[in-house]
Amino acid sequence: MISKAVEVLRRGGLVAFPTETVYGLGANAEDELAVRRIFAIKGRPHTHPLIVHLPDHGFLDLWARDIPQLARVATAAFWPGPLTVVLRRSRRSIDLVTGGQDTVALRVPAHPLAAELLRAFRGGIAAPSANRFGRVSPTTAKHVENDLQSDVDLIIDGGPCPIGVESTILDLTGLPRILRPGGVTAEELETVLGVKVPVQQTSAVRVPGSLPLHYAPRAGVVIVDAEEIEERSNQLRRNGHKVAVIAQTGMSAGPGIPVFPMADLNEFARQLYGTFRRIDQEGYDMIVIQRPPNIGVGVAINDRLSRASGSTG
Ligand code: TXA
Ligand code: MG
């Protein structure tokens, strides 16, 4: 499977592959025509740059220049893993990948199949999440298949993604700042870097993830605290909505309203996008979600939820 995938990439094809965060839609990052196909298939505007996935730390200096010490420290601590760093780009990064900016986003994923693919390919793989633009990211091979069908040349099935939300994007071209919260938390970064790492609210660079509604299911999303679940979901139901609830295990929402239970924060992250997809498929038009605590991966979940509910930006 991996050698087949490498062959597909070498001849300019597209391979969907699992990472520990979400599935990626990969192309040879140095092949302009192949990268062009990613944008076409996703329906993604060219102004939205891609992450280049690398086999290991050794490739960092090939793809970036003027690398600050903090980037060495961050990548030594969190690669392979769910951390993407934004650095000054080298000549190797093509305009199509960087959106014409002077920076490039780089990450070494930890998923064994992604790692195996990258090691066998021995180069950079440009890969956005393997969904159509504006839809939630895929966390199983089936999600990829449902979204992209035959537009992708090969799908590597690695089962469900263990983290379930996208990587943390850390801009290191100036003072460190998080452009998108994700699998690595701000506290973890601060501990390792020894400096404050704020989460950026608005950004001059194009980050589609920073658009409200980018991580949205079709159904409307309402975020509530535990004690409001029953009242809000019944009220929405009385107003003619078909309502589903996502809440911690043991919560109930009243007759006729299904509750998708989340045992803990990590499971919440792992299941979130799959649950959104299922709820859409089953025809619900309103989702009432219990607000997760804003700690650990909960920060990334809350970020995606508030975008899905349209309450940011
Ligand atoms: O976990 C992940 O990061 C997944 C897996 C497949 O690695 N990838 C992913 O890619 O989420 P995508 O394209 O859906 O989101 C990448 C984000 C976008 O919001 C993009 O704008 C931002 O990274 N990005 C890419 N290059 C950038 C740059 N040079 N400066 C700032 N943001 C950048
Ligand atoms: Mg995406």
XYZ file of C-alpha atoms and ligand atoms in Angstrom:
347
model
C 0.000 0.000 0.000
C 2.760 2.470 0.949
C 4.870 1.744 -2.129
C 1.763 2.121 -4.300
C 1.073 5.464 -2.588
C 4.626 6.660 -3.239
C 4.232 5.717 -6.899
C 0.984 7.700 -7.104
C 2.664 10.762 -5.548
C 5.686 10.504 -7.845
C 3.524 10.563 -10.946
C 1.606 13.607 -9.732
C -1.378 11.841 -8.181
C -3.239 12.496 -4.933
C -3.182 10.235 -1.885
C -5.481 10.604 1.123
C -3.701 9.418 4.256
C -4.382 9.240 7.997
C -2.590 11.496 10.457
C -3.034 11.552 14.223
C -5.254 14.668 13.840
C -7.415 14.263 10.712
C -7.025 12.706 7.244
C -4.939 14.689 4.770
C -5.244 14.982 0.978
C -1.627 14.742 -0.109
C 0.393 15.694 -3.175
C 4.095 16.047 -3.878
C 4.668 19.553 -2.474
C 7.153 20.338 -5.251
C 4.823 19.329 -8.098
C 2.807 22.360 -9.075
C 0.284 20.493 -11.218
C -0.395 17.978 -8.452
C -0.846 20.737 -5.862
C -3.142 22.544 -8.285
C -5.363 19.460 -8.311
C -5.714 19.623 -4.521
C -7.203 23.118 -4.786
C -9.465 22.066 -7.653
C -10.790 18.984 -5.883
C -11.347 20.682 -2.553
C -12.864 23.760 -4.168
C -10.390 25.753 -2.103
C -9.353 29.309 -3.080
C -5.681 29.625 -4.083
C -5.123 32.294 -1.453
C -5.410 29.657 1.285
C -1.982 28.063 1.836
C -1.251 24.401 2.589
C 0.781 22.619 5.268
C 3.860 20.750 4.020
C 4.285 17.424 5.849
C 7.875 16.278 6.335
C 9.462 12.900 7.177
C 11.584 14.218 10.070
C 13.436 17.173 11.624
C 16.215 16.823 9.068
C 13.956 18.332 6.398
C 13.276 21.532 8.338
C 16.300 23.371 6.933
C 15.407 22.332 3.401
C 11.977 23.936 3.583
C 12.542 26.953 5.848
C 15.243 29.595 6.341
C 16.212 31.997 9.137
C 14.942 29.379 11.584
C 14.773 30.870 15.099
C 16.003 28.930 18.112
C 12.429 28.725 19.449
C 11.476 26.720 16.356
C 14.253 24.230 17.082
C 13.022 23.892 20.653
C 9.344 23.563 19.695
C 9.931 20.998 16.958
C 12.399 19.012 19.110
C 9.690 18.752 21.773
C 6.552 18.191 19.674
C 7.623 16.494 16.423
C 6.482 14.047 15.368
C 3.087 15.283 16.524
C 0.129 17.652 16.094
C 2.174 20.867 15.834
C 2.507 22.944 12.656
C 5.111 25.722 12.637
C 4.993 28.746 10.340
C 8.485 29.896 9.313
C 10.174 31.900 6.552
C 10.054 29.749 3.446
C 13.037 28.447 1.506
C 13.270 28.359 -2.307
C 11.819 24.869 -2.243
C 8.347 26.047 -1.256
C 6.318 26.894 -4.354
C 3.940 29.878 -4.428
C 0.918 27.660 -4.823
C 1.665 25.952 -1.483
C 2.387 29.150 0.450
C -0.325 31.272 -1.131
C 2.453 33.507 -2.442
C 3.462 34.473 1.097
C 7.027 34.575 2.363
C 6.186 31.915 4.955
C 5.534 28.174 4.917
C 3.646 25.910 7.336
C 5.523 22.693 8.232
C 4.672 19.611 10.258
C 6.044 16.125 10.956
C 3.004 13.925 11.728
C 3.172 11.106 14.258
C 0.674 8.650 12.768
C 2.608 5.484 11.889
C 1.145 5.268 8.366
C 1.790 8.957 7.652
C 5.336 8.546 8.970
C 5.869 5.448 6.852
C 4.537 7.187 3.750
C 6.728 10.260 4.273
C 9.851 8.204 4.951
C 9.265 6.145 1.819
C 8.521 9.259 -0.266
C 11.558 11.103 1.132
C 10.113 14.532 0.440
C 7.501 17.113 1.404
C 3.828 16.223 1.033
C 1.465 19.191 0.807
C -1.796 18.188 2.436
C -4.881 20.017 3.610
C -7.599 18.124 5.426
C -9.202 15.706 2.950
C -12.658 17.322 2.883
C -14.399 19.671 0.449
C -13.799 23.320 1.325
C -16.018 24.483 4.157
C -16.968 21.002 5.407
C -15.685 19.450 8.633
C -12.405 17.520 8.456
C -12.546 13.749 7.887
C -11.458 11.498 10.766
C -12.034 8.134 9.048
C -11.251 6.796 5.569
C -15.009 6.466 5.016
C -15.454 10.236 5.570
C -12.810 10.880 2.906
C -14.527 8.520 0.502
C -17.913 10.160 1.113
C -16.451 13.632 0.475
C -14.042 13.057 -2.397
C -15.218 9.806 -4.056
C -13.163 8.995 -7.129
C -11.419 12.386 -7.252
C -8.602 10.979 -5.114
C -6.285 8.345 -6.608
C -5.716 6.363 -3.421
C -7.055 6.360 0.138
C -4.897 4.820 2.858
C -7.197 3.513 5.578
C -5.633 3.863 9.014
C -8.852 3.630 11.008
C -10.179 6.534 13.096
C -7.757 9.405 13.840
C -6.661 9.279 17.508
C -6.823 13.057 18.168
C -9.682 14.102 15.896
C -9.076 17.870 15.657
C -6.452 19.573 13.501
C -2.896 20.449 14.512
C -1.973 23.550 16.460
C -0.571 26.200 14.101
C 2.258 28.128 15.760
C 3.583 31.208 13.971
C 7.292 31.634 14.742
C 8.094 34.350 12.202
C 7.842 36.941 14.985
C 6.807 36.681 18.608
C 5.311 33.179 18.948
C 1.550 33.076 18.591
C -1.013 30.404 17.945
C -2.946 30.934 14.703
C -5.168 27.890 15.296
C -5.481 25.982 18.607
C -5.185 22.210 18.167
C -3.657 18.994 19.437
C -0.791 20.725 21.290
C -1.981 23.183 23.950
C -0.760 26.727 24.636
C 0.290 25.643 28.151
C 2.413 22.807 26.749
C 4.068 25.244 24.336
C 4.667 27.825 27.063
C 6.254 25.223 29.324
C 8.660 24.114 26.629
C 9.394 27.542 25.082
C 9.530 29.467 28.356
C 7.611 32.397 26.845
C 3.946 33.476 26.621
C 2.190 31.991 23.594
C -1.003 33.941 22.932
C -3.788 32.622 20.730
C -4.182 35.057 17.851
C -7.751 36.237 17.310
C -7.421 38.015 13.958
C -4.768 37.395 11.366
C -3.406 39.187 8.325
C -2.421 35.882 6.708
C -5.053 33.772 5.072
C -6.108 31.005 7.380
C -9.370 29.476 6.181
C -9.644 27.884 9.594
C -10.041 31.389 10.932
C -13.223 32.024 8.975
C -16.376 31.591 11.001
C -18.444 28.632 9.756
C -15.385 26.913 8.323
C -15.664 23.937 10.648
C -19.439 23.780 10.470
C -21.873 20.928 9.996
C -24.991 21.659 7.926
C -27.122 21.708 11.065
C -27.141 24.799 13.236
C -25.018 24.612 16.386
C -25.999 25.959 19.807
C -23.480 25.771 22.671
C -24.959 25.581 26.171
C -24.000 24.717 29.739
C -25.099 21.395 31.255
C -28.129 22.797 33.098
C -29.526 24.415 29.924
C -29.464 21.339 27.690
C -32.979 20.122 28.342
C -34.672 23.481 28.163
C -32.896 24.678 25.013
C -33.309 21.440 23.102
C -37.007 21.175 23.936
C -37.567 24.795 23.046
C -35.907 24.276 19.646
C -38.000 21.153 19.140
C -41.201 23.027 19.935
C -40.155 25.558 17.308
C -40.188 22.802 14.703
C -36.516 21.807 14.643
C -35.213 18.266 14.478
C -32.785 18.399 17.403
C -29.804 16.255 18.418
C -27.718 16.746 21.550
C -23.997 16.201 22.127
C -23.265 16.030 25.847
C -21.294 14.234 28.494
C -22.247 10.632 29.212
C -25.328 10.358 31.417
C -27.044 13.567 30.251
C -30.605 13.363 28.965
C -32.497 15.837 26.842
C -36.085 14.721 27.061
C -38.323 12.486 24.945
C -37.508 12.067 21.270
C -34.184 13.930 21.410
C -31.124 11.700 20.945
C -28.018 12.373 23.014
C -24.611 11.578 21.502
C -22.538 10.933 24.630
C -18.926 12.093 25.126
C -17.048 10.376 27.938
C -14.215 12.881 28.327
C -12.415 15.718 26.523
C -10.160 13.485 24.459
C -13.099 11.424 23.297
C -15.021 14.633 22.593
C -12.230 15.755 20.237
C -11.926 12.311 18.664
C -15.661 11.968 17.976
C -16.677 15.562 17.227
C -16.402 15.687 13.423
C -17.740 12.155 12.957
C -20.721 13.021 15.140
C -21.360 16.199 13.123
C -21.359 14.136 9.944
C -23.688 11.515 11.413
C -26.106 14.124 12.705
C -26.206 15.778 9.251
C -26.774 12.422 7.579
C -29.631 11.581 9.898
C -31.365 14.807 8.963
C -31.168 16.802 12.209
C -31.123 20.538 11.596
C -30.108 21.712 15.078
C -27.351 20.494 17.393
C -27.319 21.467 21.059
C -23.817 20.921 22.456
C -22.734 20.982 26.055
C -19.830 23.429 26.356
C -16.625 21.493 27.124
C -14.196 22.889 29.721
C -11.698 25.292 28.154
C -8.601 23.335 29.139
C -6.225 21.057 27.219
C -7.688 19.980 23.881
C -10.919 21.666 25.093
C -9.496 24.976 23.813
C -9.334 23.570 20.276
C -12.804 22.035 20.626
C -14.289 25.314 21.858
C -12.589 27.132 18.972
C -14.195 24.777 16.407
C -17.569 24.865 18.197
C -17.746 28.634 18.308
C -16.880 28.762 14.597
C -19.521 26.123 13.879
C -22.085 28.143 15.803
C -21.080 31.253 13.872
C -20.414 33.122 17.093
C -16.877 34.309 16.262
C -15.414 36.730 13.741
O -3.858 18.584 11.489
C -3.679 19.232 10.462
O -3.075 20.307 10.442
C -4.240 18.646 9.156
C -3.480 17.372 8.827
C -3.880 16.786 7.493
O -2.090 17.630 8.890
N -4.167 19.586 8.096
C -4.964 20.677 8.015
O -4.777 21.390 6.834
O -5.755 21.000 8.867
P -5.764 22.544 6.362
O -5.272 22.952 5.018
O -7.166 22.088 6.464
O -5.437 23.688 7.353
C -4.152 24.251 7.324
C -4.172 25.612 7.875
C -5.003 26.539 7.023
O -5.863 27.247 7.882
C -3.962 27.405 6.347
O -4.422 28.657 5.987
C -2.887 27.459 7.394
O -2.837 26.140 7.851
N -1.604 27.824 6.798
C -0.910 27.176 5.851
N 0.197 27.849 5.516
C 0.227 28.952 6.271
C 1.109 30.063 6.401
N 2.206 30.152 5.642
N 0.805 31.016 7.305
C -0.304 30.920 8.061
N -1.187 29.911 7.987
C -0.932 28.944 7.110
Mg -9.173 21.994 6.619
